[in-house]
Amino acid sequence: MGKSVNKVILLGNVGKDPEIRATAGGTMVANFSLATTDRVKDQGGNWSDRTEWHNLVAFQRTAEIIRDYVKKGSKLYVEGKIQTRSWDDKQTGEKKYRTEIIINDLSLLSGRGEEGGGGGYTRAASTSSFDQRSSAPTEDYGQSAEITDDDIPF
Amino acid sequence: MGKSVNKVILLGNVGKDPEIRATAGGTMVANFSLATTDRVKDQGGNWSDRTEWHNLVAFQRTAEIIRDYVKKGSKLYVEGKIQTRSWDDKQTGEKKYRTEIIINDLSLLSGRGEEGGGGGYTRAASTSSFDQRSSAPTEDYGQSAEITDDDIPF
Amino acid sequence: MGKSVNKVILLGNVGKDPEIRATAGGTMVANFSLATTDRVKDQGGNWSDRTEWHNLVAFQRTAEIIRDYVKKGSKLYVEGKIQTRSWDDKQTGEKKYRTEIIINDLSLLSGRGEEGGGGGYTRAASTSSFDQRSSAPTEDYGQSAEITDDDIPF
Amino acid sequence: MGKSVNKVILLGNVGKDPEIRATAGGTMVANFSLATTDRVKDQGGNWSDRTEWHNLVAFQRTAEIIRDYVKKGSKLYVEGKIQTRSWDDKQTGEKKYRTEIIINDLSLLSGRGEEGGGGGYTRAASTSSFDQRSSAPTEDYGQSAEITDDDIPF
DNA sequence: TTTT
DNA sequence: TTTT
């Protein structure tokens, strides 16, 4: 039949310091919210910003990275999937839903203030780096490779 | 500061025929659910499928395309963004949330039964098609371009 | 510092039957081309289609799946990363480049003719499926959850 | 038939100050290279970094943004599509290929040194911001909404 | 609750 | 050519 795809890409800012817990079974869990902001036209036709808050969840090793490096205000790139959990509210007996993004991969782009533009989580920087190409491809194409109006795709 | 990113990519099957409406202001709206299925390990360590239902919403021209071509069972590729709306429940007075995917782009991959593997919505098939290259690039590289163990990135 | 991201998403049709090989080291490799088609405005201001051919490469288990299920004409969803290899042309002594998409994940959306709209590679369909919700969320929200003009994000 | 998809997502660092030109037809064009770095296992089984250089191209308004805000060292998030141009080399008569990423959308994440962690290109910050939800969803779910081992998707 |  |  072919697999399905459920993929989310977010780039935004963390709203609060993450909450770190462990389940009864001992799995590390990190919970936090991430804001993305959209420019939208409101009813009056004016542009304004609309902030969307996403509930993010990470497990195990990723949860540990979040515990160690992610704070309120951190700018984050996240890849994940959408998952909606449901339960019956004890008070009202109603079914309730909560949609969360389960993080598969993340990249810390910056933190607040003291962290400046860096301070990431990459463990044990590698010592050797091998590029297969010695020179930049930018240099090595002739006159004929220049983009002309014919190449413009619109 | 840099913009934020809120992007969703889904590939799955439509749960029911879409509901098509217009708002009071006359904007066409399409609502439907899309299932994606994940292979997960359950508590017993066995693999099983977990189906996730996503609430999709489309507006205007995209809503019309959905009205005309999308049915229960259709396989769809969708690009969109996550949006959570909230309101106060009239009965209980509680705040309720509903997370939806606002569709930006979609591709109909197949319908049910009679539509076989085709029958999409692309309007007015183009008559001319210009490929810049006449043959598949697969052919045109020499012996030295073959992948060797050194090229394997793992 | 934060990791970087190199991600490609393609949905298109396979140009020829894949070539399957093994490296000297015994790693299975699959090579094939995939076409995606863009609608672009040409110099005369007319809309036309521009087909882009991508060089895809897969290794190991993914290469085996491709060997078994992917054919000329197959419609495929692919996730991967961009990689450019280079070598010195034996004839001219020039540096040559070849950009390829290394497949990380794929979904077979249909095959040619006889396969109709299905016949994928998912092994051993699962017998149990647990949805946390029994019905489509589309049903279960009240009047107040309906989208109004105020909810439209443009 | 359904449309195809050709989408690239990159997050990396700019290798040199962009080159800004205009075509004969007056279209603004920006060219630059972006590095992404992958952690790969080499032949000896050791982890090392492999840097991939991508050729990026932007047109019109996006080219102007790049001219004004993107520099050598800038960290960038980019969305685009893959395009391979070809031409006949005047010297050797051989067919040559150059694969480029045509930028559709970008987000400046930071520059070097003096730019600190900000200084983006978003024009005319909006004055009003309307969130539909007054309080964080993080707070407002009961005990039963907590993630347990049953909720963990692996 | 974030960020500019 | 970048970045840590």
XYZ file of C-alpha atoms (C1' of nucleotides) in Angstrom:
624
model
C 0.000 0.000 0.000
C 2.749 2.411 0.806
C 3.528 4.095 4.023
C 1.994 7.302 5.172
C 3.845 10.453 6.209
C 3.304 12.564 9.311
C 5.996 15.191 9.503
C 6.254 18.551 11.191
C 8.945 21.196 10.859
C 8.975 24.061 13.321
C 11.332 26.936 13.882
C 10.473 29.199 16.762
C 11.109 30.232 20.332
C 10.626 28.279 23.536
C 8.000 29.786 25.832
C 9.181 28.481 29.183
C 11.894 26.340 30.628
C 11.094 22.731 29.686
C 9.597 20.360 32.229
C 11.627 17.198 32.604
C 10.100 14.056 34.076
C 10.443 10.315 33.986
C 7.561 7.938 33.451
C 6.860 5.139 35.898
C 8.772 2.910 33.515
C 11.789 5.171 33.706
C 11.572 6.831 30.316
C 12.828 10.403 30.361
C 10.272 12.887 29.033
C 10.641 16.574 28.187
C 7.641 18.881 27.703
C 7.700 22.456 26.531
C 5.922 24.914 24.296
C 7.273 26.574 21.189
C 5.933 29.713 19.564
C 5.788 30.304 15.852
C 4.504 33.583 14.491
C 2.596 34.080 11.312
C 1.902 37.271 9.509
C -1.819 37.288 8.704
C -4.348 39.727 7.354
C -7.062 40.399 9.897
C -10.726 41.190 9.248
C -9.985 44.840 8.670
C -7.431 43.958 6.017
C -4.477 44.968 8.183
C -1.444 42.808 8.618
C -0.822 41.545 12.102
C 1.065 38.742 13.782
C -0.606 35.590 14.986
C 1.394 33.495 17.403
C 0.790 29.786 17.444
C 1.816 27.782 20.503
C 2.876 24.190 19.941
C 3.097 21.527 22.643
C 6.358 19.667 22.170
C 7.342 16.346 23.701
C 10.643 14.520 23.574
C 11.783 11.205 24.981
C 14.963 9.566 26.161
C 18.206 10.962 24.774
C 16.478 13.894 23.106
C 14.807 14.740 26.410
C 18.227 14.836 28.051
C 19.581 17.192 25.421
C 16.601 19.444 26.007
C 17.116 19.302 29.749
C 20.736 20.352 29.307
C 20.512 22.978 26.579
C 16.997 24.287 25.996
C 15.628 27.168 28.046
C 12.896 29.752 27.930
C 13.635 31.931 24.928
C 15.800 29.412 23.054
C 15.394 29.487 19.303
C 14.893 25.953 18.040
C 14.530 24.029 14.810
C 12.446 20.913 15.367
C 11.422 17.959 13.275
C 8.704 15.715 14.566
C 5.301 14.213 14.092
C 1.809 15.178 15.167
C 0.079 13.090 17.793
C -3.245 13.707 19.480
C -3.892 12.042 22.808
C -7.330 11.832 24.326
C -8.755 11.022 27.740
C -11.996 11.345 29.647
C -12.105 14.351 31.891
C -12.656 13.189 35.470
C -14.852 16.196 36.334
C -17.122 16.573 33.383
C -16.854 13.132 31.852
C -16.110 14.750 28.528
C -13.574 13.513 26.064
C -10.610 15.807 25.849
C -7.909 16.105 23.243
C -4.388 17.373 23.336
C -2.306 17.616 20.201
C 1.428 17.377 20.611
C 4.512 17.328 18.447
C 6.716 14.353 19.193
C 10.267 15.507 18.502
C 12.423 13.332 16.281
C 15.243 15.725 15.684
C 16.201 19.175 16.840
C 18.779 21.853 16.365
C 19.475 24.541 18.904
C 19.909 27.809 17.061
C 20.542 30.139 19.954
C 19.542 30.834 23.464
C 18.818 33.956 25.368
C 21.247 36.557 26.512
C 24.191 34.759 28.055
C 24.183 32.055 25.453
C 24.744 34.488 22.635
C 24.498 32.957 19.230
C 25.644 29.498 20.086
C 26.397 26.957 22.737
C 24.876 23.885 21.222
C 24.654 20.326 22.225
C 26.791 18.574 19.674
C 28.792 16.066 21.659
C 32.490 15.430 21.126
C 33.399 17.608 18.195
C 35.011 15.559 15.487
C 38.671 16.076 14.799
C 38.812 15.155 11.159
C 36.594 16.464 8.460
C 36.683 15.186 4.941
C 35.161 17.116 2.156
C 35.106 15.279 -1.086
C 35.578 18.465 -3.029
C 38.599 20.648 -2.562
C 37.279 23.801 -4.159
C 33.983 25.603 -4.154
C 31.639 24.710 -6.994
C 30.814 28.391 -7.121
C 34.115 29.130 -8.775
C 34.360 26.452 -11.324
C 31.710 27.097 -13.897
C 32.258 29.022 -17.064
C 30.527 31.983 -18.604
C 27.915 29.702 -20.072
C 26.807 28.578 -16.664
C 25.606 32.023 -15.690
C 21.911 32.344 -15.158
C 20.142 34.154 -17.958
C 16.536 35.161 -18.351
C 15.901 31.816 -20.014
C 16.810 30.018 -16.831
C 14.417 31.905 -14.618
C 11.597 29.588 -13.668
C 8.710 32.075 -13.660
C 15.103 38.288 14.058
C 14.195 35.969 11.323
C 10.885 34.444 10.555
C 9.575 31.353 12.214
C 8.500 28.175 10.445
C 5.313 26.169 10.960
C 5.125 23.462 8.351
C 3.343 20.143 8.139
C 3.675 17.420 5.546
C 1.115 14.636 5.527
C 0.552 11.712 3.246
C -2.425 9.577 4.063
C -6.006 8.645 3.351
C -9.160 10.691 3.690
C -11.558 9.367 6.344
C -14.849 10.657 4.975
C -16.167 12.762 2.168
C -15.143 16.360 2.892
C -17.670 18.845 4.249
C -17.896 21.948 2.135
C -19.319 25.183 3.522
C -19.095 28.890 3.102
C -18.578 31.331 5.955
C -20.957 34.216 6.517
C -18.450 36.325 4.640
C -18.638 34.012 1.650
C -15.307 32.248 1.983
C -15.406 28.646 0.822
C -14.214 26.196 3.476
C -13.471 22.472 3.224
C -13.167 20.255 6.296
C -12.077 16.647 6.383
C -9.962 14.199 8.298
C -6.875 12.417 7.084
C -5.380 9.278 8.567
C -1.702 8.574 8.823
C -0.485 5.309 10.244
C 2.627 4.765 12.256
C 4.314 1.526 13.071
C 5.027 1.580 16.802
C 6.207 -0.840 19.426
C 3.541 -1.364 22.039
C 4.013 -2.050 25.739
C 4.531 -5.749 25.119
C 7.303 -5.004 22.649
C 5.207 -6.034 19.678
C 4.914 -3.942 16.569
C 1.498 -2.596 15.825
C -0.051 0.214 13.820
C -1.217 3.437 15.374
C -3.491 5.560 13.259
C -3.437 9.286 13.748
C -6.396 11.343 12.571
C -5.672 14.877 11.438
C -8.293 17.623 11.051
C -7.675 19.353 7.753
C -9.075 22.689 6.630
C -8.803 24.414 3.296
C -10.084 27.719 2.018
C -11.140 29.311 -1.240
C -9.677 27.791 -4.397
C -8.156 24.866 -2.534
C -11.529 24.167 -0.945
C -13.073 23.995 -4.406
C -10.473 21.543 -5.617
C -11.213 19.395 -2.586
C -14.954 19.626 -3.222
C -14.430 18.464 -6.796
C -11.790 15.761 -6.422
C -11.329 14.547 -2.854
C -13.475 11.738 -1.476
C -13.505 9.253 1.341
C -10.553 6.979 0.703
C -8.571 9.387 -1.442
C -4.840 9.228 -0.920
C -3.491 12.724 -0.465
C -0.213 14.550 -0.068
C -0.729 17.737 1.911
C 1.420 20.662 2.918
C 0.120 23.031 5.520
C 0.556 24.607 8.891
C -0.662 23.783 12.374
C -3.275 25.985 13.974
C -5.094 25.512 17.250
C -8.405 27.252 17.765
C -10.052 27.563 21.152
C -13.483 28.474 22.441
C -15.530 28.252 25.596
C -17.839 25.279 25.684
C -21.419 26.484 26.050
C -22.434 23.547 28.270
C -19.569 23.217 30.683
C -17.973 26.630 30.387
C -14.645 24.916 29.822
C -12.020 26.045 27.376
C -11.753 23.679 24.465
C -9.067 23.272 21.870
C -9.080 21.941 18.371
C -5.883 21.585 16.397
C -6.182 21.742 12.652
C -3.929 21.639 9.639
C -4.515 24.577 7.332
C -3.760 23.302 3.839
C -1.404 25.345 1.682
C -0.798 22.838 -1.044
C -2.035 19.400 -1.924
C -1.569 16.635 -4.416
C -4.171 14.021 -5.120
C -2.418 10.679 -5.410
C -5.378 8.450 -6.095
C -8.990 8.070 -5.327
C -11.128 5.135 -4.482
C -11.998 2.336 -6.753
C -13.129 3.851 -10.004
C -10.471 6.498 -10.015
C -7.685 4.002 -10.140
C -4.258 5.495 -9.890
C -5.058 8.819 -11.385
C -7.660 11.402 -12.202
C -6.254 14.424 -10.490
C -7.181 18.011 -10.403
C -4.487 19.514 -12.555
C -6.315 21.934 -14.774
C -5.739 22.136 -18.486
C -2.864 19.782 -19.067
C -0.056 21.621 -20.765
C 0.673 20.772 -24.335
C 4.322 21.609 -24.442
C 6.874 20.315 -22.049
C 10.451 21.362 -22.205
C 13.023 19.263 -20.548
C 16.398 20.823 -20.605
C 17.989 17.428 -20.791
C 16.824 14.917 -23.311
C 17.920 11.805 -21.508
C 18.014 10.680 -17.930
C 21.197 11.854 -16.216
C 21.685 8.275 -15.117
C 23.302 7.510 -18.436
C 25.716 10.279 -18.809
C 28.415 9.753 -16.258
C 31.554 7.764 -16.740
C 32.993 4.785 -14.972
C 34.684 7.051 -12.483
C 31.361 8.398 -11.316
C 30.258 5.029 -9.983
C 29.652 4.867 -6.302
C 32.347 3.033 -4.398
C 32.610 2.113 -0.755
C 34.353 5.422 -0.150
C 31.262 7.289 -1.222
C 28.913 5.576 1.163
C 27.974 7.994 3.886
C 27.726 5.598 6.841
C 26.460 25.464 17.631
C 23.476 23.495 16.564
C 23.230 20.959 13.864
C 22.567 21.760 10.271
C 19.719 20.400 8.157
C 19.895 18.934 4.662
C 16.523 17.531 3.740
C 14.797 16.804 0.465
C 11.212 15.790 -0.176
C 10.277 14.550 -3.615
C 7.096 13.161 -5.059
C 7.285 12.084 -8.643
C 7.627 9.283 -11.144
C 10.493 6.900 -11.755
C 12.118 7.332 -15.173
C 13.507 3.841 -15.706
C 13.798 0.567 -13.901
C 16.332 1.061 -11.088
C 19.869 -0.266 -11.421
C 20.842 -2.521 -8.552
C 24.479 -3.186 -7.733
C 26.711 -4.064 -4.849
C 29.899 -2.214 -4.006
C 33.197 -4.066 -3.665
C 32.540 -4.049 0.060
C 29.209 -5.753 -0.459
C 26.860 -2.853 0.185
C 23.717 -3.000 -1.906
C 23.141 0.135 -3.965
C 20.124 1.223 -5.993
C 20.284 4.005 -8.585
C 17.408 5.521 -10.465
C 16.025 8.814 -11.675
C 12.824 10.482 -10.573
C 10.944 13.171 -12.443
C 9.146 16.053 -10.833
C 7.252 18.531 -12.943
C 6.845 22.190 -12.283
C 4.437 24.571 -13.861
C 6.437 27.619 -14.903
C 5.880 30.737 -16.946
C 8.147 30.757 -19.965
C 9.691 33.770 -21.678
C 6.547 34.408 -23.659
C 4.481 34.524 -20.493
C 2.800 31.210 -21.227
C 2.497 28.462 -18.681
C 4.328 25.303 -19.484
C 5.692 22.298 -17.661
C 9.338 21.934 -16.744
C 10.427 18.465 -15.785
C 13.298 18.100 -13.372
C 15.193 14.814 -13.239
C 16.679 13.833 -9.891
C 19.385 11.206 -9.414
C 18.365 9.009 -6.515
C 20.565 6.598 -4.596
C 19.644 4.147 -1.885
C 21.701 1.709 0.157
C 21.245 -1.568 1.952
C 17.720 -2.440 3.022
C 16.198 0.498 1.161
C 17.998 -0.621 -1.987
C 16.417 -4.052 -1.612
C 12.952 -2.574 -1.276
C 13.577 -0.581 -4.428
C 14.833 -3.657 -6.235
C 11.675 -5.525 -5.295
C 8.979 -2.885 -5.743
C 10.104 0.131 -7.749
C 9.848 0.135 -11.534
C 9.827 2.556 -14.405
C 6.694 4.635 -13.964
C 6.264 4.054 -10.220
C 4.989 7.044 -8.319
C 7.162 7.588 -5.256
C 7.384 9.786 -2.203
C 10.986 10.145 -1.111
C 12.769 11.764 1.784
C 16.498 12.175 1.589
C 19.448 14.481 1.582
C 21.449 16.201 -1.133
C 24.971 15.051 -1.807
C 27.339 16.134 -4.556
C 30.177 13.818 -5.542
C 33.078 14.929 -7.667
C 35.857 13.223 -9.612
C 38.419 14.038 -12.251
C 37.332 13.069 -15.708
C 39.842 10.585 -17.156
C 39.516 11.999 -20.684
C 39.571 15.728 -20.221
C 41.131 15.958 -16.776
C 38.296 18.228 -15.741
C 36.582 18.112 -12.407
C 33.072 16.785 -12.720
C 30.159 16.958 -10.351
C 27.123 14.822 -9.851
C 24.425 15.765 -7.403
C 22.389 12.952 -5.953
C 19.604 12.474 -3.453
C 20.494 9.878 -0.838
C 17.209 8.257 0.151
C 16.415 8.002 3.837
C 12.791 7.046 3.568
C 10.356 6.263 0.824
C 6.758 5.424 0.181
C 5.522 3.656 -2.899
C 2.348 5.355 -4.027
C 1.559 3.296 -7.083
C 3.162 1.273 -9.751
C 2.593 0.942 -13.433
C -0.379 -0.611 -15.066
C -0.957 -3.889 -13.324
C -0.271 -2.548 -9.893
C -3.042 -0.010 -10.043
C -3.185 2.244 -7.061
C -1.379 0.075 -4.604
C 0.793 -2.935 -4.045
C 3.432 -1.473 -1.823
C 6.260 -2.860 0.136
C 4.944 -2.778 3.660
C 5.910 -6.113 5.069
C 3.535 -8.240 7.047
C 0.513 -6.069 7.506
C -0.246 -5.686 11.163
C -3.282 -7.432 12.512
C -4.099 -5.144 15.367
C -4.567 -1.457 15.096
C -5.288 0.694 18.043
C -6.754 4.038 17.469
C -7.042 6.060 20.587
C -10.172 7.649 19.232
C -12.967 5.584 17.831
C -14.490 8.192 15.595
C -13.206 10.926 13.407
C -12.682 14.126 15.394
C -14.687 15.870 12.719
C -17.859 14.854 14.485
C -17.119 15.711 18.001
C -16.976 19.438 18.261
C -19.891 21.701 18.954
C -21.462 24.496 17.029
C -19.080 26.948 18.612
C -16.105 25.197 17.079
C -17.239 25.976 13.573
C -14.904 28.130 11.591
C -16.119 31.681 11.183
C -14.672 34.565 9.245
C -12.725 35.532 12.349
C -10.822 32.283 12.200
C -9.652 32.650 8.646
C -5.966 33.403 8.653
C -5.785 35.774 5.692
C -2.739 12.691 -11.937
C -1.698 14.856 -9.062
C 1.084 17.308 -8.816
C 4.610 16.380 -8.011
C 6.694 17.752 -5.148
C 10.236 19.093 -5.258
C 11.110 20.572 -1.921
C 14.357 21.248 -0.122
C 14.934 22.357 3.443
C 18.390 23.523 4.439
C 19.797 24.983 7.603
C 23.431 25.920 7.489
C 26.051 28.613 7.117
C 26.810 30.865 4.198
C 30.268 30.318 2.735
C 30.935 33.707 1.165
C 29.233 37.032 0.717
C 26.470 36.521 -1.872
C 26.933 37.687 -5.444
C 24.176 39.996 -6.574
C 23.478 40.558 -10.255
C 20.683 41.466 -12.598
C 19.870 39.539 -15.743
C 19.677 41.272 -19.097
C 15.943 41.381 -18.535
C 16.412 43.216 -15.266
C 15.620 40.409 -12.840
C 17.617 40.624 -9.629
C 19.564 37.427 -8.895
C 21.464 36.390 -5.780
C 23.966 33.513 -5.785
C 25.719 32.049 -2.800
C 26.784 28.783 -1.261
C 25.537 27.249 1.956
C 27.286 24.584 3.987
C 25.517 21.803 5.814
C 27.487 19.337 7.864
C 26.671 15.716 8.372
C 28.074 13.384 10.919
C 29.070 10.215 9.076
C 30.950 7.051 9.847
C 34.027 6.767 7.681
C 35.633 3.620 6.301
C 37.509 3.020 9.536
C 34.288 3.156 11.514
C 35.153 6.520 13.071
C 32.721 9.395 13.173
C 33.695 12.426 11.221
C 32.024 15.454 9.678
C 31.218 15.722 6.012
C 30.420 19.187 4.767
C 28.096 19.521 1.830
C 28.132 22.738 -0.198
C 24.879 23.787 -1.812
C 24.560 26.334 -4.621
C 21.700 28.652 -3.773
C 19.920 31.050 -6.093
C 17.260 33.625 -5.335
C 15.361 36.036 -7.510
C 13.665 39.398 -7.222
C 12.511 40.431 -3.760
C 14.230 37.490 -2.088
C 17.467 38.433 -3.842
C 17.173 41.926 -2.391
C 16.678 40.590 1.107
C 19.776 38.487 0.641
C 21.728 41.456 -0.659
C 20.757 43.461 2.396
C 21.039 40.902 5.194
C 22.979 37.787 4.230
C 26.758 37.676 4.590
C 29.569 35.193 4.767
C 28.982 33.223 7.939
C 25.259 33.934 8.255
C 23.206 31.041 9.576
C 20.196 30.531 7.355
C 17.054 28.438 7.125
C 16.055 27.978 3.494
C 13.152 26.395 1.683
C 13.443 25.835 -1.999
C 13.464 23.437 -4.892
C 16.156 21.561 -6.754
C 16.973 22.559 -10.291
C 19.732 21.282 -12.538
C 20.851 23.427 -15.436
C 22.986 22.099 -18.250
C 25.048 23.604 -21.044
C 27.717 22.576 -23.512
C 31.200 23.456 -22.405
C 32.769 25.762 -24.984
C 36.244 24.221 -24.527
C 35.612 20.535 -24.422
C 32.201 20.362 -26.037
C 31.031 18.273 -23.149
C 27.675 18.570 -21.494
C 27.962 20.053 -18.038
C 25.521 20.123 -15.183
C 25.066 22.415 -12.248
C 22.518 21.666 -9.565
C 21.116 24.603 -7.669
C 18.553 25.267 -4.982
C 16.058 27.916 -6.025
C 15.036 29.684 -2.819
C 11.344 30.090 -2.128
C 11.528 31.159 1.466
C 14.239 31.946 3.944
C 14.806 32.895 7.525
C 17.921 34.602 8.755
C 18.903 33.000 12.026
C 22.003 34.989 12.834
C 25.028 36.496 11.300
C 28.614 36.658 12.335
C 30.101 38.582 15.187
C 28.685 42.071 15.063
C 25.219 40.889 14.170
C 24.851 38.911 17.356
C 21.792 36.768 17.522
C 19.492 38.902 15.505
C 19.004 41.684 13.069
C 16.649 40.100 10.614
C 14.827 41.294 7.616
C 11.236 41.329 8.779
C 9.837 44.591 7.559
C 7.716 46.916 9.660
C 7.031 45.001 12.853
C 3.338 44.713 13.487
C 1.877 46.596 16.375
C -0.958 44.327 17.316
C -0.785 40.629 17.941
C -3.817 38.527 18.558
C -3.514 35.193 20.184
C -6.702 33.255 20.230
C -5.780 31.627 23.494
C -5.150 33.625 26.601
C -3.337 31.007 28.604
C -0.776 28.385 27.828
C -2.162 24.942 26.984
C 0.694 23.561 29.035
C -1.069 24.526 32.222
C -4.563 23.543 31.517
C -4.670 19.791 31.356
C -5.435 17.588 34.268
C -3.604 14.722 35.868
C -5.060 12.359 33.332
C -3.393 14.205 30.491
C 0.073 13.388 31.728
C 2.079 11.150 29.497
C 2.381 7.629 30.817
C 4.287 4.667 29.502
C 1.217 3.743 27.502
C 1.490 6.915 25.513
C 5.071 6.422 24.466
C 5.159 5.588 20.796
C 8.056 3.100 20.774
C 4.507 31.756 27.760
C 8.697 33.204 23.276
C 10.884 36.368 19.945
C 11.755 41.237 17.156
C 34.196 28.853 1.146
C 30.842 28.416 6.520
C 30.200 27.042 11.400
C 31.631 24.852 16.450
